[in-house]
Tab-separated table of C-alpha atoms in Angstrom:
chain	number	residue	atom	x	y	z
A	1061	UNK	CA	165.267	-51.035	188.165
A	1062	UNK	CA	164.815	-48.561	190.700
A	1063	UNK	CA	162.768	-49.718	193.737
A	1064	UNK	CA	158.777	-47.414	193.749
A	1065	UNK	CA	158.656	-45.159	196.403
A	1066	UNK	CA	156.531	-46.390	199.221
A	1067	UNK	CA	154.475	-45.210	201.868
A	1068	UNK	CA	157.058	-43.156	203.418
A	1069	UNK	CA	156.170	-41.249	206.098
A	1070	UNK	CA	157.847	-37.875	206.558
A	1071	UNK	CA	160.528	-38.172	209.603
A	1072	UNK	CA	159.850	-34.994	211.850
A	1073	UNK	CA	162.979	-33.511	213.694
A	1074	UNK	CA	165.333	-36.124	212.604
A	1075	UNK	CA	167.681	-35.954	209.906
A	1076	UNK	CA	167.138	-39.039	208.344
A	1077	UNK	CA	170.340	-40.887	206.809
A	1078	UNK	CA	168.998	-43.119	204.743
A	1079	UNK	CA	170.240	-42.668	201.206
A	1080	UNK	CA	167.408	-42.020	198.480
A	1081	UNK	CA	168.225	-42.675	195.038
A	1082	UNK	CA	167.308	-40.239	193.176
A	1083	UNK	CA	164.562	-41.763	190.836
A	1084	UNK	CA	163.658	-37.943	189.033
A	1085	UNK	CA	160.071	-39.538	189.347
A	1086	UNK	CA	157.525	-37.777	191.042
A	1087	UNK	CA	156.707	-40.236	194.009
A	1088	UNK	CA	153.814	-42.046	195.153
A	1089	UNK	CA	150.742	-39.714	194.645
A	1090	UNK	CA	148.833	-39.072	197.501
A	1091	UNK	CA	147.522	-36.502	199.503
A	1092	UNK	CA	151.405	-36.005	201.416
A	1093	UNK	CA	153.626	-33.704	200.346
A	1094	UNK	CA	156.587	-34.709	198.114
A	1095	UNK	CA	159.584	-33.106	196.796
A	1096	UNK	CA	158.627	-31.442	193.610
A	1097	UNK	CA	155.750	-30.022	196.055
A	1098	UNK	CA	158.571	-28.413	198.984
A	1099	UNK	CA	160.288	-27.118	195.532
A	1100	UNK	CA	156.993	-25.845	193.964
A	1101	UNK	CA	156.355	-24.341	197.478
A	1102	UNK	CA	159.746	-22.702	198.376
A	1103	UNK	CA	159.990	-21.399	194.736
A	1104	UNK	CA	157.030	-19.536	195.394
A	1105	UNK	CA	158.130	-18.190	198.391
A	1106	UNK	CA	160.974	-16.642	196.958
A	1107	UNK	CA	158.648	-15.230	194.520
A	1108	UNK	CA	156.648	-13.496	196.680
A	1109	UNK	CA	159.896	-11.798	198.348
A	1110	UNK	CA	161.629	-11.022	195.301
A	1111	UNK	CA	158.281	-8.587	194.838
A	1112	UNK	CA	158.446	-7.671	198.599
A	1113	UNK	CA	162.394	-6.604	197.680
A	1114	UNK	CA	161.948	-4.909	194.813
A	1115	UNK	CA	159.177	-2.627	195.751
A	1116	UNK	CA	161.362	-1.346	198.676
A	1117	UNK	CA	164.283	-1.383	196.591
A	1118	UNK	CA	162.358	1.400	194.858
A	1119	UNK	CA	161.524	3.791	197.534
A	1120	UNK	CA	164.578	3.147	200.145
A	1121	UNK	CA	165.525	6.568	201.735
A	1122	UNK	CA	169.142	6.070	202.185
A	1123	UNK	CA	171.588	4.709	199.880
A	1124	UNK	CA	172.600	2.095	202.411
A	1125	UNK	CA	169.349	0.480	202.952
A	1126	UNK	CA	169.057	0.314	199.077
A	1127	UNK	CA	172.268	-1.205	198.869
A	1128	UNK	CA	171.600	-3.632	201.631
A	1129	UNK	CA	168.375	-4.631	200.158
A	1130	UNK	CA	169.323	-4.613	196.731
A	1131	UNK	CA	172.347	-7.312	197.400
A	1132	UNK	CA	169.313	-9.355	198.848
A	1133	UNK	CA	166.906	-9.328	196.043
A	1134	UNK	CA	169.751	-10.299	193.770
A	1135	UNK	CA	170.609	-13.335	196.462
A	1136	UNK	CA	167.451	-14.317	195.841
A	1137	UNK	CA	167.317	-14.459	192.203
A	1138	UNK	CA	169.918	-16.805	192.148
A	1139	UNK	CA	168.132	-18.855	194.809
A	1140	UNK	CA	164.989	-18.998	192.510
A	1141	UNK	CA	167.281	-19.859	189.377
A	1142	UNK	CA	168.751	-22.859	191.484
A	1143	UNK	CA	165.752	-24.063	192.372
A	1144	UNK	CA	164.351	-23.929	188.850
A	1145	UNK	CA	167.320	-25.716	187.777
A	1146	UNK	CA	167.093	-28.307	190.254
A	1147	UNK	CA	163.348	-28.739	188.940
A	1148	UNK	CA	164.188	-29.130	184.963
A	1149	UNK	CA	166.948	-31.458	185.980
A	1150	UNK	CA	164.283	-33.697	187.622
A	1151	UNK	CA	161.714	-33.169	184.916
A	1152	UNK	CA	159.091	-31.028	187.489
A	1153	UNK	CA	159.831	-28.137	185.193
A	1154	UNK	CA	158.601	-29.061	181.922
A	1155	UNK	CA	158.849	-26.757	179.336
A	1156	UNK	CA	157.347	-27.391	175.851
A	1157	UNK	CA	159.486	-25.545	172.889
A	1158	UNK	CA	157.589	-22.949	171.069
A	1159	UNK	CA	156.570	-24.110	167.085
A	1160	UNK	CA	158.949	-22.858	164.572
A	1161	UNK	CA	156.810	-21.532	162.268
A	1162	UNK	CA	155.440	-18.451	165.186
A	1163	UNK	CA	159.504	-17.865	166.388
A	1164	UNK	CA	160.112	-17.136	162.504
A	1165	UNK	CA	156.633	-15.165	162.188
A	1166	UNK	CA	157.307	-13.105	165.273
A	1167	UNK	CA	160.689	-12.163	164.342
A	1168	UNK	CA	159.634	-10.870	161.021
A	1169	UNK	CA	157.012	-9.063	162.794
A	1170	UNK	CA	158.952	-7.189	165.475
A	1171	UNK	CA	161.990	-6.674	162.703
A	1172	UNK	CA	159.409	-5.145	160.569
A	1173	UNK	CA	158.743	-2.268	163.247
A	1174	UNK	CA	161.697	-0.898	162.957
A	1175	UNK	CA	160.163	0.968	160.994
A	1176	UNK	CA	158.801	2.957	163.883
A	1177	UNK	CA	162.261	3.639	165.116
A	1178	UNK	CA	162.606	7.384	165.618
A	1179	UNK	CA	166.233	7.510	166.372
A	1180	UNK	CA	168.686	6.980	163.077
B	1130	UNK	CA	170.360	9.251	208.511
B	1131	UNK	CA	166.732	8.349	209.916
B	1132	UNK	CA	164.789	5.541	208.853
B	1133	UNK	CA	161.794	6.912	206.661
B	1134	UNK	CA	158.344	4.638	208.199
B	1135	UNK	CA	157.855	3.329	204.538
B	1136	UNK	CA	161.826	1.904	205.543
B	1137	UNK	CA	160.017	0.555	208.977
B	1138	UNK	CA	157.239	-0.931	207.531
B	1139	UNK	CA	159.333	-2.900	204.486
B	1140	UNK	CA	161.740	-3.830	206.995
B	1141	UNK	CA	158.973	-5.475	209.165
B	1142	UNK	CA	157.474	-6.777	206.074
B	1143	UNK	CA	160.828	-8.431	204.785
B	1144	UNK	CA	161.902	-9.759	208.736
B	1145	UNK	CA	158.444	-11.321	208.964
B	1146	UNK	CA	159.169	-13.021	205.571
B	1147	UNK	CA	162.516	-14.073	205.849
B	1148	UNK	CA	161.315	-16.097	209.407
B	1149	UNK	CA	158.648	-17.822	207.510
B	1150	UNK	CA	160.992	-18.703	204.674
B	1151	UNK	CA	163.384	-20.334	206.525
B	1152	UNK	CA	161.847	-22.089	209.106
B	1153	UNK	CA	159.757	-23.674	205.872
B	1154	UNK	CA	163.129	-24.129	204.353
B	1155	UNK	CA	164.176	-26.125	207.389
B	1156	UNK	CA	161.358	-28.138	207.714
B	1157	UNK	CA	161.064	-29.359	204.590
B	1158	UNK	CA	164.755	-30.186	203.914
B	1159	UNK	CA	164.403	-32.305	207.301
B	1160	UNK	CA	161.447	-34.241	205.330
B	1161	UNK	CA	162.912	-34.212	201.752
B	1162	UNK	CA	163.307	-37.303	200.402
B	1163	UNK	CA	166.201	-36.787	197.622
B	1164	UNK	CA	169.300	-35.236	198.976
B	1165	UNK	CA	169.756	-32.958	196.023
B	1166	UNK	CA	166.460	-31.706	197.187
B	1167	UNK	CA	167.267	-31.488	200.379
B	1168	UNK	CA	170.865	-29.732	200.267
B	1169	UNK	CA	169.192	-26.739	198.083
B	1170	UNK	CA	165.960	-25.905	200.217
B	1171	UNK	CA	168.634	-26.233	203.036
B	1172	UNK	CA	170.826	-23.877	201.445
B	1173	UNK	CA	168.450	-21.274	200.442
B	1174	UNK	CA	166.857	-21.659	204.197
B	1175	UNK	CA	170.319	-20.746	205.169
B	1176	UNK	CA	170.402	-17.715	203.080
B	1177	UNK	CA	166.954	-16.452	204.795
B	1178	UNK	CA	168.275	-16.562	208.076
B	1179	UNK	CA	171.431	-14.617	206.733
B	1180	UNK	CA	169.208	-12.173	205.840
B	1181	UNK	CA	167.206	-11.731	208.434
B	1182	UNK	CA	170.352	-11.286	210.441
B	1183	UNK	CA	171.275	-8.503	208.154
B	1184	UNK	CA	168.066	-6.921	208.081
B	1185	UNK	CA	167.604	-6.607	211.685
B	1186	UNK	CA	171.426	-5.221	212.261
B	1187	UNK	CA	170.190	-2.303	209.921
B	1188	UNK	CA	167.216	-1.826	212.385
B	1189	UNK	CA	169.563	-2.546	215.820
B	1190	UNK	CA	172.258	0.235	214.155
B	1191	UNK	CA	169.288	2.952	213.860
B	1192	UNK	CA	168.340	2.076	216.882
B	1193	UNK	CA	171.921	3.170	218.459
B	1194	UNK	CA	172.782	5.977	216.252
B	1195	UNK	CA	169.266	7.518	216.969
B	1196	UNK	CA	169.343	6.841	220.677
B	1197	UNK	CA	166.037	5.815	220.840
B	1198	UNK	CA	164.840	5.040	224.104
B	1199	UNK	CA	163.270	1.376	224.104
B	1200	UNK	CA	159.956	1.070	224.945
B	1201	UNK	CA	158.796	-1.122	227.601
B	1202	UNK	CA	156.952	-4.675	226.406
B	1203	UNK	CA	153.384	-4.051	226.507
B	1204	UNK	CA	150.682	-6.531	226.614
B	1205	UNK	CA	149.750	-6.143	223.039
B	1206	UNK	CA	152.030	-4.433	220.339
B	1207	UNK	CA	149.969	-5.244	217.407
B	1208	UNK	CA	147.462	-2.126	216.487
B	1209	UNK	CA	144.606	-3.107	214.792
């Protein structure tokens, strides 16, 4: 159905304007970047800055500047959550379901130490 | 209210960043092959340099209210 990507090379400094279907497949793999790569890579580079953010969030002198800051590291939150979305929708983001059997165990377990609880 | 130098050094930390980010964002939504792809890293590189804007009006404001003289370009600024 849908045609294999081929050896594209990357168009530098152009927009290019020739429509892609999407194929969700990861393309041809060779040593060039492709797309679930730039997402891989930009996904971690919001990473790192969300940890950048929220370390200075922490010890901001003024209000302002925490404020300012703050707004920021929430910006890019929802940057990161697009960008994971954009990856399960294409299948890059595979994520396998945990077995049934641990869920149930582990809730039993944690519901168990309430126990421990000191407040009534 | 003065800028603390753990402020300055964040601030540098975060401007230095956000460049990287989105001139990376721009670059790759220039070579991304899917335009789903391409309309989110552009997006989010648009966001960076929104930032950065933002970022360095907090530093050009202190700069004002503080009256701080500025300095003359030297040859090197970095200090090792």
């Amino acid at each position: 159905m849908q045609p294999p990507y081929g050896q594209q090379t990357p168009t530098r400094g152009t927009q290019q304007n020739q429509p892609q279907q999407s194929t969700g497949l990861p393309q041809v793999k060779g040593p060039e970047l492709n797309d679930r790569d730039r997402l891989n890579d930009i996904l971690s580079t919001e990473k790192y800055l969300t940890t950048a953010y929220n370390i200075a969030v922490n010890e901001a002198s003024t209000q302002q500047l925490y404020q300012v800051q703050m707004q920021m590291l929430t910006e890019l939150h929802q940057c990161q959550r697009d960008l994971f979305n954009l990856m399960s929708q294409k299948g890059w983001y595979k994520t396998d379901p945990a077995p049934a059997q641990q869920v149930t165990q582990t809730a039993q377990q944690f519901a168990n130490y309430r126990t421990q609880f000191p407040y009534a | 209210m003065p800028l603390s130098s753990k402020d300055l050094h964040y601030l540098k930390d975060e401007l230095s960043w956000e460049l990287l980010a989105m001139k990376k964002c721009h670059h790759f939504a220039q070579e991304a092959q899917d335009p789903q792809v391409r309309q989110l890293i552009d997006r989010v590189g648009r966001i960076h340099q929104q930032h950065y804007e933002i970022l360095l009006s907090q530093l050009q404001s202190e700069v004002q209210t503080a009256g701080i003289q500025p300095q003359p370009p030297a040859g090197g600024t970095m200090t090792q």
